[in-house]
């Protein structure tokens, strides 16, 4: 009996047993700490990656939306219907953006310059996701990030070739807005398109007021080769101009469009 008690006492007092218990406790503590670190730091990172993936999907869907709606804008189709997936975002027809176009046109009859001008409200089809906004505006698609300027995802369908400049003005009407997740449908219905032709144009001035004015600034400067006259961030407005010698022909299309969101 004494020998069994002594053996039991030796086992309890064994350094090996204490070491095993201590080692297990340390390992368990490290595991718990690791899980806590992953929970604190890893989850926000995973959430950010998911949001970025959703934003990229929204941008790609608007890149698909643009050419379809432009078919209506240029009279190639009477209407178009495009499905968009929402990720807890809101899609709406909104805004007060506008374009003002003025030109210097040589009048050979009077041997003087005429200065015709045209202004139209554009407005947008906009997807607000978190603090990011993706939109279709005047034949182009744009994105605006919470920190940083706006950029063009798909450039507008202005064109300059063989001394002919095409300037579209797409005017969007509608006020519908939908929020949530799942699929929604954007339906665009075209109206009567008007085309104005100006010959012997020696100067073109374009002023745009838009939430995406930085993207418009880069586009007019880098793609159409226009000089930026001024930028007004307080009013989200830019103005650009270009002189043409010899004079060019300018075609301006005004395309009214009714948009509904279902």
PDB file of C-alpha atoms in Angstrom:
ATOM      1  CA  UNK A   1       0.000   0.000   0.000  1.00  0.00           C
ATOM      2  CA  UNK A   2       2.831   2.399   0.933  1.00  0.00           C
ATOM      3  CA  UNK A   3       4.590   1.699  -2.330  1.00  0.00           C
ATOM      4  CA  UNK A   4       1.449   2.604  -4.347  1.00  0.00           C
ATOM      5  CA  UNK A   5       1.029   5.912  -2.461  1.00  0.00           C
ATOM      6  CA  UNK A   6       4.684   6.721  -2.979  1.00  0.00           C
ATOM      7  CA  UNK A   7       4.441   6.026  -6.745  1.00  0.00           C
ATOM      8  CA  UNK A   8       1.329   8.171  -6.957  1.00  0.00           C
ATOM      9  CA  UNK A   9       3.113  11.000  -5.146  1.00  0.00           C
ATOM     10  CA  UNK A  10       6.112  10.739  -7.452  1.00  0.00           C
ATOM     11  CA  UNK A  11       3.886  10.975 -10.526  1.00  0.00           C
ATOM     12  CA  UNK A  12       2.146  14.116  -9.189  1.00  0.00           C
ATOM     13  CA  UNK A  13       5.491  15.714  -8.391  1.00  0.00           C
ATOM     14  CA  UNK A  14       7.024  14.734 -11.709  1.00  0.00           C
ATOM     15  CA  UNK A  15       8.646  17.640 -13.663  1.00  0.00           C
ATOM     16  CA  UNK A  16       7.609  15.949 -16.914  1.00  0.00           C
ATOM     17  CA  UNK A  17       3.938  16.167 -16.000  1.00  0.00           C
ATOM     18  CA  UNK A  18       4.246  19.838 -15.047  1.00  0.00           C
ATOM     19  CA  UNK A  19       6.068  20.553 -18.328  1.00  0.00           C
ATOM     20  CA  UNK A  20       3.361  18.850 -20.374  1.00  0.00           C
ATOM     21  CA  UNK A  21       0.605  20.804 -18.657  1.00  0.00           C
ATOM     22  CA  UNK A  22       2.519  24.067 -19.062  1.00  0.00           C
ATOM     23  CA  UNK A  23       3.245  23.336 -22.720  1.00  0.00           C
ATOM     24  CA  UNK A  24      -0.398  22.574 -23.414  1.00  0.00           C
ATOM     25  CA  UNK A  25      -1.482  25.792 -21.688  1.00  0.00           C
ATOM     26  CA  UNK A  26       0.983  27.872 -23.742  1.00  0.00           C
ATOM     27  CA  UNK A  27      -0.127  26.231 -26.998  1.00  0.00           C
ATOM     28  CA  UNK A  28      -3.778  26.808 -26.144  1.00  0.00           C
ATOM     29  CA  UNK A  29      -3.021  30.441 -25.281  1.00  0.00           C
ATOM     30  CA  UNK A  30      -1.229  30.989 -28.581  1.00  0.00           C
ATOM     31  CA  UNK A  31      -4.142  29.471 -30.494  1.00  0.00           C
ATOM     32  CA  UNK A  32      -6.670  31.663 -28.697  1.00  0.00           C
ATOM     33  CA  UNK A  33      -4.504  34.756 -29.290  1.00  0.00           C
ATOM     34  CA  UNK A  34      -4.122  33.878 -32.990  1.00  0.00           C
ATOM     35  CA  UNK A  35      -7.883  33.488 -33.395  1.00  0.00           C
ATOM     36  CA  UNK A  36      -8.393  36.840 -31.692  1.00  0.00           C
ATOM     37  CA  UNK A  37      -5.884  38.552 -34.013  1.00  0.00           C
ATOM     38  CA  UNK A  38      -7.541  36.995 -37.064  1.00  0.00           C
ATOM     39  CA  UNK A  39     -10.927  38.122 -35.812  1.00  0.00           C
ATOM     40  CA  UNK A  40      -9.774  41.701 -35.199  1.00  0.00           C
ATOM     41  CA  UNK A  41      -7.529  42.229 -38.227  1.00  0.00           C
ATOM     42  CA  UNK A  42      -8.552  39.543 -40.699  1.00  0.00           C
ATOM     43  CA  UNK A  43     -12.291  40.121 -40.836  1.00  0.00           C
ATOM     44  CA  UNK A  44     -12.081  43.798 -41.874  1.00  0.00           C
ATOM     45  CA  UNK A  45      -9.552  42.817 -44.523  1.00  0.00           C
ATOM     46  CA  UNK A  46     -11.856  40.091 -45.818  1.00  0.00           C
ATOM     47  CA  UNK A  47     -14.805  42.509 -45.772  1.00  0.00           C
ATOM     48  CA  UNK A  48     -12.784  45.099 -47.703  1.00  0.00           C
ATOM     49  CA  UNK A  49     -11.846  42.501 -50.335  1.00  0.00           C
ATOM     50  CA  UNK A  50     -15.508  41.549 -50.702  1.00  0.00           C
ATOM     51  CA  UNK A  51     -16.561  45.193 -51.123  1.00  0.00           C
ATOM     52  CA  UNK A  52     -13.846  45.722 -53.723  1.00  0.00           C
ATOM     53  CA  UNK A  53     -15.072  42.673 -55.631  1.00  0.00           C
ATOM     54  CA  UNK A  54     -18.645  43.983 -55.580  1.00  0.00           C
ATOM     55  CA  UNK A  55     -17.496  47.401 -56.819  1.00  0.00           C
ATOM     56  CA  UNK A  56     -15.588  45.820 -59.703  1.00  0.00           C
ATOM     57  CA  UNK A  57     -18.704  43.853 -60.655  1.00  0.00           C
ATOM     58  CA  UNK A  58     -20.763  47.053 -60.635  1.00  0.00           C
ATOM     59  CA  UNK A  59     -18.182  48.818 -62.812  1.00  0.00           C
ATOM     60  CA  UNK A  60     -18.203  45.933 -65.284  1.00  0.00           C
ATOM     61  CA  UNK A  61     -22.007  45.906 -65.418  1.00  0.00           C
ATOM     62  CA  UNK A  62     -22.025  49.612 -66.293  1.00  0.00           C
ATOM     63  CA  UNK A  63     -19.453  48.938 -69.013  1.00  0.00           C
ATOM     64  CA  UNK A  64     -22.068  46.572 -70.465  1.00  0.00           C
ATOM     65  CA  UNK A  65     -24.863  49.082 -69.870  1.00  0.00           C
ATOM     66  CA  UNK A  66     -23.083  51.863 -71.783  1.00  0.00           C
ATOM     67  CA  UNK A  67     -22.980  50.437 -75.328  1.00  0.00           C
ATOM     68  CA  UNK A  68     -26.577  49.242 -75.038  1.00  0.00           C
ATOM     69  CA  UNK A  69     -27.889  52.636 -73.974  1.00  0.00           C
ATOM     70  CA  UNK A  70     -25.730  54.343 -76.606  1.00  0.00           C
ATOM     71  CA  UNK A  71     -27.615  52.367 -79.255  1.00  0.00           C
ATOM     72  CA  UNK A  72     -30.704  54.278 -78.153  1.00  0.00           C
ATOM     73  CA  UNK A  73     -28.772  57.559 -77.917  1.00  0.00           C
ATOM     74  CA  UNK A  74     -27.634  57.302 -81.549  1.00  0.00           C
ATOM     75  CA  UNK A  75     -30.919  55.983 -82.923  1.00  0.00           C
ATOM     76  CA  UNK A  76     -29.706  52.435 -83.557  1.00  0.00           C
ATOM     77  CA  UNK A  77     -32.432  50.973 -81.326  1.00  0.00           C
ATOM     78  CA  UNK A  78     -35.744  52.395 -80.101  1.00  0.00           C
ATOM     79  CA  UNK A  79     -35.224  51.008 -76.588  1.00  0.00           C
ATOM     80  CA  UNK A  80     -32.927  48.819 -74.514  1.00  0.00           C
ATOM     81  CA  UNK A  81     -33.318  46.815 -71.325  1.00  0.00           C
ATOM     82  CA  UNK A  82     -30.284  45.833 -69.238  1.00  0.00           C
ATOM     83  CA  UNK A  83     -30.182  43.811 -66.014  1.00  0.00           C
ATOM     84  CA  UNK A  84     -27.902  45.003 -63.213  1.00  0.00           C
ATOM     85  CA  UNK A  85     -27.016  43.182 -60.010  1.00  0.00           C
ATOM     86  CA  UNK A  86     -27.218  45.128 -56.776  1.00  0.00           C
ATOM     87  CA  UNK A  87     -25.080  44.496 -53.695  1.00  0.00           C
ATOM     88  CA  UNK A  88     -26.983  46.421 -51.048  1.00  0.00           C
ATOM     89  CA  UNK A  89     -26.641  49.530 -53.206  1.00  0.00           C
ATOM     90  CA  UNK A  90     -29.092  52.010 -54.718  1.00  0.00           C
ATOM     91  CA  UNK A  91     -29.684  52.699 -58.418  1.00  0.00           C
ATOM     92  CA  UNK A  92     -31.392  55.903 -59.484  1.00  0.00           C
ATOM     93  CA  UNK A  93     -31.972  58.364 -62.295  1.00  0.00           C
ATOM     94  CA  UNK A  94     -30.693  61.565 -60.790  1.00  0.00           C
ATOM     95  CA  UNK A  95     -28.561  64.669 -60.983  1.00  0.00           C
ATOM     96  CA  UNK A  96     -28.495  68.147 -62.482  1.00  0.00           C
ATOM     97  CA  UNK A  97     -25.416  67.858 -64.666  1.00  0.00           C
ATOM     98  CA  UNK A  98     -25.345  69.861 -67.897  1.00  0.00           C
ATOM     99  CA  UNK A  99     -23.196  70.691 -70.912  1.00  0.00           C
ATOM    100  CA  UNK A 100     -22.836  74.105 -72.520  1.00  0.00           C
ATOM    101  CA  UNK A 101     -21.419  74.194 -76.031  1.00  0.00           C
ATOM    102  CA  UNK A 102     -20.430  77.370 -77.860  1.00  0.00           C
ATOM    103  CA  UNK A 103     -18.639  77.797 -81.175  1.00  0.00           C
ATOM    104  CA  UNK A 104     -17.009  80.400 -83.344  1.00  0.00           C
ATOM    105  CA  UNK A 105     -18.314  79.937 -86.888  1.00  0.00           C
ATOM    106  CA  UNK A 106     -17.141  81.859 -89.956  1.00  0.00           C
ATOM    107  CA  UNK A 107     -20.034  83.435 -91.849  1.00  0.00           C
ATOM    108  CA  UNK A 108     -18.835  83.978 -95.409  1.00  0.00           C
ATOM    109  CA  UNK A 109     -21.959  85.939 -96.294  1.00  0.00           C
ATOM    110  CA  UNK A 110     -21.279  88.637 -93.705  1.00  0.00           C
ATOM    111  CA  UNK A 111     -17.511  88.062 -93.592  1.00  0.00           C
ATOM    112  CA  UNK A 112     -17.749  87.820 -89.818  1.00  0.00           C
ATOM    113  CA  UNK A 113     -17.922  85.262 -87.032  1.00  0.00           C
ATOM    114  CA  UNK A 114     -21.152  83.905 -85.571  1.00  0.00           C
ATOM    115  CA  UNK A 115     -21.151  82.464 -82.042  1.00  0.00           C
ATOM    116  CA  UNK A 116     -23.941  79.882 -81.754  1.00  0.00           C
ATOM    117  CA  UNK A 117     -24.347  78.120 -78.414  1.00  0.00           C
ATOM    118  CA  UNK A 118     -26.339  75.201 -77.070  1.00  0.00           C
ATOM    119  CA  UNK A 119     -26.937  74.032 -73.506  1.00  0.00           C
ATOM    120  CA  UNK A 120     -28.665  70.873 -72.309  1.00  0.00           C
ATOM    121  CA  UNK A 121     -29.133  69.152 -68.968  1.00  0.00           C
ATOM    122  CA  UNK A 122     -27.645  65.644 -69.067  1.00  0.00           C
ATOM    123  CA  UNK A 123     -28.342  63.839 -65.736  1.00  0.00           C
ATOM    124  CA  UNK A 124     -27.174  60.329 -64.872  1.00  0.00           C
ATOM    125  CA  UNK A 125     -28.067  56.699 -64.235  1.00  0.00           C
ATOM    126  CA  UNK A 126     -26.223  56.162 -60.976  1.00  0.00           C
ATOM    127  CA  UNK A 127     -25.337  53.259 -58.700  1.00  0.00           C
ATOM    128  CA  UNK A 128     -24.406  54.312 -55.158  1.00  0.00           C
ATOM    129  CA  UNK A 129     -22.461  51.525 -53.432  1.00  0.00           C
ATOM    130  CA  UNK A 130     -21.012  52.221 -50.002  1.00  0.00           C
ATOM    131  CA  UNK A 131     -19.062  55.475 -50.525  1.00  0.00           C
ATOM    132  CA  UNK A 132     -18.459  54.806 -54.232  1.00  0.00           C
ATOM    133  CA  UNK A 133     -20.584  55.966 -57.153  1.00  0.00           C
ATOM    134  CA  UNK A 134     -20.701  54.480 -60.666  1.00  0.00           C
ATOM    135  CA  UNK A 135     -22.722  56.266 -63.347  1.00  0.00           C
ATOM    136  CA  UNK A 136     -23.696  56.521 -66.994  1.00  0.00           C
ATOM    137  CA  UNK A 137     -23.573  60.129 -68.188  1.00  0.00           C
ATOM    138  CA  UNK A 138     -23.674  61.468 -71.753  1.00  0.00           C
ATOM    139  CA  UNK A 139     -22.503  58.284 -73.537  1.00  0.00           C
ATOM    140  CA  UNK A 140     -19.719  57.545 -71.025  1.00  0.00           C
ATOM    141  CA  UNK A 141     -19.443  55.582 -67.766  1.00  0.00           C
ATOM    142  CA  UNK A 142     -17.713  57.057 -64.745  1.00  0.00           C
ATOM    143  CA  UNK A 143     -16.709  56.132 -61.215  1.00  0.00           C
ATOM    144  CA  UNK A 144     -16.147  58.411 -58.254  1.00  0.00           C
ATOM    145  CA  UNK A 145     -14.257  57.152 -55.197  1.00  0.00           C
ATOM    146  CA  UNK A 146     -14.606  58.599 -51.673  1.00  0.00           C
ATOM    147  CA  UNK A 147     -10.972  59.677 -51.647  1.00  0.00           C
ATOM    148  CA  UNK A 148      -9.652  60.791 -55.017  1.00  0.00           C
ATOM    149  CA  UNK A 149     -11.041  62.112 -58.257  1.00  0.00           C
ATOM    150  CA  UNK A 150     -13.476  60.577 -60.720  1.00  0.00           C
ATOM    151  CA  UNK A 151     -12.298  58.659 -63.779  1.00  0.00           C
ATOM    152  CA  UNK A 152     -13.858  57.277 -66.944  1.00  0.00           C
ATOM    153  CA  UNK A 153     -14.495  53.530 -66.959  1.00  0.00           C
ATOM    154  CA  UNK A 154     -15.640  53.642 -70.587  1.00  0.00           C
ATOM    155  CA  UNK A 155     -14.976  56.827 -72.538  1.00  0.00           C
ATOM    156  CA  UNK A 156     -17.814  58.893 -74.026  1.00  0.00           C
ATOM    157  CA  UNK A 157     -18.624  58.463 -77.717  1.00  0.00           C
ATOM    158  CA  UNK A 158     -17.376  61.830 -78.925  1.00  0.00           C
ATOM    159  CA  UNK A 159     -15.463  61.529 -82.207  1.00  0.00           C
ATOM    160  CA  UNK A 160     -13.014  63.654 -84.188  1.00  0.00           C
ATOM    161  CA  UNK A 161     -11.970  62.412 -87.623  1.00  0.00           C
ATOM    162  CA  UNK A 162     -11.229  63.997 -91.014  1.00  0.00           C
ATOM    163  CA  UNK A 163     -11.925  67.491 -89.689  1.00  0.00           C
ATOM    164  CA  UNK A 164     -15.360  66.491 -88.402  1.00  0.00           C
ATOM    165  CA  UNK A 165     -16.161  66.660 -84.679  1.00  0.00           C
ATOM    166  CA  UNK A 166     -19.172  64.761 -83.305  1.00  0.00           C
ATOM    167  CA  UNK A 167     -20.537  65.988 -79.974  1.00  0.00           C
ATOM    168  CA  UNK A 168     -23.421  64.009 -78.419  1.00  0.00           C
ATOM    169  CA  UNK A 169     -25.793  65.425 -75.823  1.00  0.00           C
ATOM    170  CA  UNK A 170     -27.859  62.730 -74.111  1.00  0.00           C
ATOM    171  CA  UNK A 171     -30.619  64.205 -71.955  1.00  0.00           C
ATOM    172  CA  UNK A 172     -32.031  61.709 -69.444  1.00  0.00           C
ATOM    173  CA  UNK A 173     -35.455  62.034 -67.856  1.00  0.00           C
ATOM    174  CA  UNK A 174     -36.887  59.963 -65.005  1.00  0.00           C
ATOM    175  CA  UNK A 175     -36.749  59.970 -61.197  1.00  0.00           C
ATOM    176  CA  UNK A 176     -37.094  56.311 -60.163  1.00  0.00           C
ATOM    177  CA  UNK A 177     -34.768  54.888 -57.494  1.00  0.00           C
ATOM    178  CA  UNK A 178     -34.411  51.344 -56.110  1.00  0.00           C
ATOM    179  CA  UNK A 179     -32.316  50.126 -53.163  1.00  0.00           C
ATOM    180  CA  UNK A 180     -31.415  46.649 -51.936  1.00  0.00           C
ATOM    181  CA  UNK A 181     -29.836  43.460 -53.263  1.00  0.00           C
ATOM    182  CA  UNK A 182     -30.555  41.174 -56.178  1.00  0.00           C
ATOM    183  CA  UNK A 183     -31.321  41.990 -59.811  1.00  0.00           C
ATOM    184  CA  UNK A 184     -32.865  45.139 -61.185  1.00  0.00           C
ATOM    185  CA  UNK A 185     -33.588  46.255 -64.730  1.00  0.00           C
ATOM    186  CA  UNK A 186     -32.754  49.576 -66.399  1.00  0.00           C
ATOM    187  CA  UNK A 187     -35.030  50.342 -69.344  1.00  0.00           C
ATOM    188  CA  UNK A 188     -34.182  53.215 -71.701  1.00  0.00           C
ATOM    189  CA  UNK A 189     -36.652  54.569 -74.245  1.00  0.00           C
ATOM    190  CA  UNK A 190     -35.419  56.884 -76.992  1.00  0.00           C
ATOM    191  CA  UNK A 191     -37.064  60.078 -78.199  1.00  0.00           C
ATOM    192  CA  UNK A 192     -36.771  62.271 -81.282  1.00  0.00           C
ATOM    193  CA  UNK A 193     -33.077  62.845 -82.031  1.00  0.00           C
ATOM    194  CA  UNK A 194     -32.068  66.198 -83.480  1.00  0.00           C
ATOM    195  CA  UNK A 195     -28.834  66.801 -85.407  1.00  0.00           C
ATOM    196  CA  UNK A 196     -27.302  70.236 -85.931  1.00  0.00           C
ATOM    197  CA  UNK A 197     -24.443  70.795 -88.390  1.00  0.00           C
ATOM    198  CA  UNK A 198     -22.051  73.735 -88.145  1.00  0.00           C
ATOM    199  CA  UNK A 199     -19.507  74.382 -90.907  1.00  0.00           C
ATOM    200  CA  UNK A 200     -16.233  76.331 -90.842  1.00  0.00           C
ATOM    201  CA  UNK A 201     -15.950  76.191 -87.062  1.00  0.00           C
ATOM    202  CA  UNK A 202     -12.694  77.766 -85.898  1.00  0.00           C
ATOM    203  CA  UNK A 203     -13.197  77.410 -82.145  1.00  0.00           C
ATOM    204  CA  UNK A 204     -15.150  75.095 -79.832  1.00  0.00           C
ATOM    205  CA  UNK A 205     -15.788  75.798 -76.130  1.00  0.00           C
ATOM    206  CA  UNK A 206     -17.286  73.160 -73.830  1.00  0.00           C
ATOM    207  CA  UNK A 207     -18.363  73.745 -70.241  1.00  0.00           C
ATOM    208  CA  UNK A 208     -19.536  70.799 -68.162  1.00  0.00           C
ATOM    209  CA  UNK A 209     -21.028  70.747 -64.681  1.00  0.00           C
ATOM    210  CA  UNK A 210     -20.928  67.226 -63.309  1.00  0.00           C
ATOM    211  CA  UNK A 211     -20.047  65.205 -60.227  1.00  0.00           C
ATOM    212  CA  UNK A 212     -17.533  63.530 -62.546  1.00  0.00           C
ATOM    213  CA  UNK A 213     -15.950  66.764 -63.765  1.00  0.00           C
ATOM    214  CA  UNK A 214     -12.383  65.535 -63.139  1.00  0.00           C
ATOM    215  CA  UNK A 215     -12.978  62.605 -65.475  1.00  0.00           C
ATOM    216  CA  UNK A 216     -14.467  64.955 -68.086  1.00  0.00           C
ATOM    217  CA  UNK A 217     -11.458  67.243 -67.713  1.00  0.00           C
ATOM    218  CA  UNK A 218      -9.016  64.436 -68.479  1.00  0.00           C
ATOM    219  CA  UNK A 219     -11.132  63.162 -71.353  1.00  0.00           C
ATOM    220  CA  UNK A 220     -11.496  66.530 -73.093  1.00  0.00           C
ATOM    221  CA  UNK A 221      -7.807  67.290 -72.637  1.00  0.00           C
ATOM    222  CA  UNK A 222      -6.191  63.938 -73.368  1.00  0.00           C
ATOM    223  CA  UNK A 223      -8.607  62.467 -75.923  1.00  0.00           C
ATOM    224  CA  UNK A 224      -9.995  65.500 -77.759  1.00  0.00           C
ATOM    225  CA  UNK A 225      -6.847  67.619 -77.344  1.00  0.00           C
ATOM    226  CA  UNK A 226      -8.691  70.546 -75.781  1.00  0.00           C
ATOM    227  CA  UNK A 227      -7.064  73.107 -73.494  1.00  0.00           C
ATOM    228  CA  UNK A 228      -8.560  73.430 -70.011  1.00  0.00           C
ATOM    229  CA  UNK A 229      -9.626  77.029 -69.454  1.00  0.00           C
ATOM    230  CA  UNK A 230     -10.551  76.591 -65.813  1.00  0.00           C
ATOM    231  CA  UNK A 231     -11.627  74.057 -63.203  1.00  0.00           C
ATOM    232  CA  UNK A 232     -14.091  74.995 -60.470  1.00  0.00           C
ATOM    233  CA  UNK A 233     -14.182  72.209 -57.826  1.00  0.00           C
ATOM    234  CA  UNK A 234     -16.619  74.166 -55.624  1.00  0.00           C
ATOM    235  CA  UNK A 235     -19.234  73.980 -58.400  1.00  0.00           C
ATOM    236  CA  UNK A 236     -18.012  70.694 -59.964  1.00  0.00           C
ATOM    237  CA  UNK A 237     -17.445  72.514 -63.259  1.00  0.00           C
ATOM    238  CA  UNK A 238     -14.766  72.505 -65.937  1.00  0.00           C
ATOM    239  CA  UNK A 239     -14.388  74.500 -69.139  1.00  0.00           C
ATOM    240  CA  UNK A 240     -12.278  73.515 -72.146  1.00  0.00           C
ATOM    241  CA  UNK A 241     -11.638  74.958 -75.606  1.00  0.00           C
ATOM    242  CA  UNK A 242      -9.759  74.333 -78.813  1.00  0.00           C
ATOM    243  CA  UNK A 243      -8.967  76.394 -81.905  1.00  0.00           C
ATOM    244  CA  UNK A 244      -9.131  74.762 -85.346  1.00  0.00           C
ATOM    245  CA  UNK A 245      -7.248  76.096 -88.353  1.00  0.00           C
ATOM    246  CA  UNK A 246      -8.448  75.414 -90.967  1.00  0.00           C
ATOM    247  CA  UNK A 247     -12.015  75.318 -89.733  1.00  0.00           C
ATOM    248  CA  UNK A 248     -13.858  72.038 -89.131  1.00  0.00           C
ATOM    249  CA  UNK A 249     -17.422  70.777 -89.296  1.00  0.00           C
ATOM    250  CA  UNK A 250     -19.189  70.107 -85.991  1.00  0.00           C
ATOM    251  CA  UNK A 251     -22.148  67.725 -85.662  1.00  0.00           C
ATOM    252  CA  UNK A 252     -24.186  68.010 -82.473  1.00  0.00           C
ATOM    253  CA  UNK A 253     -26.733  65.295 -81.665  1.00  0.00           C
ATOM    254  CA  UNK A 254     -29.319  65.917 -78.954  1.00  0.00           C
ATOM    255  CA  UNK A 255     -30.860  62.644 -77.792  1.00  0.00           C
ATOM    256  CA  UNK A 256     -33.726  62.765 -75.281  1.00  0.00           C
ATOM    257  CA  UNK A 257     -34.081  59.527 -73.354  1.00  0.00           C
ATOM    258  CA  UNK A 258     -36.608  58.321 -70.809  1.00  0.00           C
ATOM    259  CA  UNK A 259     -35.163  55.869 -68.270  1.00  0.00           C
ATOM    260  CA  UNK A 260     -37.048  53.708 -65.789  1.00  0.00           C
ATOM    261  CA  UNK A 261     -35.688  51.319 -63.166  1.00  0.00           C
ATOM    262  CA  UNK A 262     -37.717  48.193 -62.457  1.00  0.00           C
TER     263      UNK A 262
END
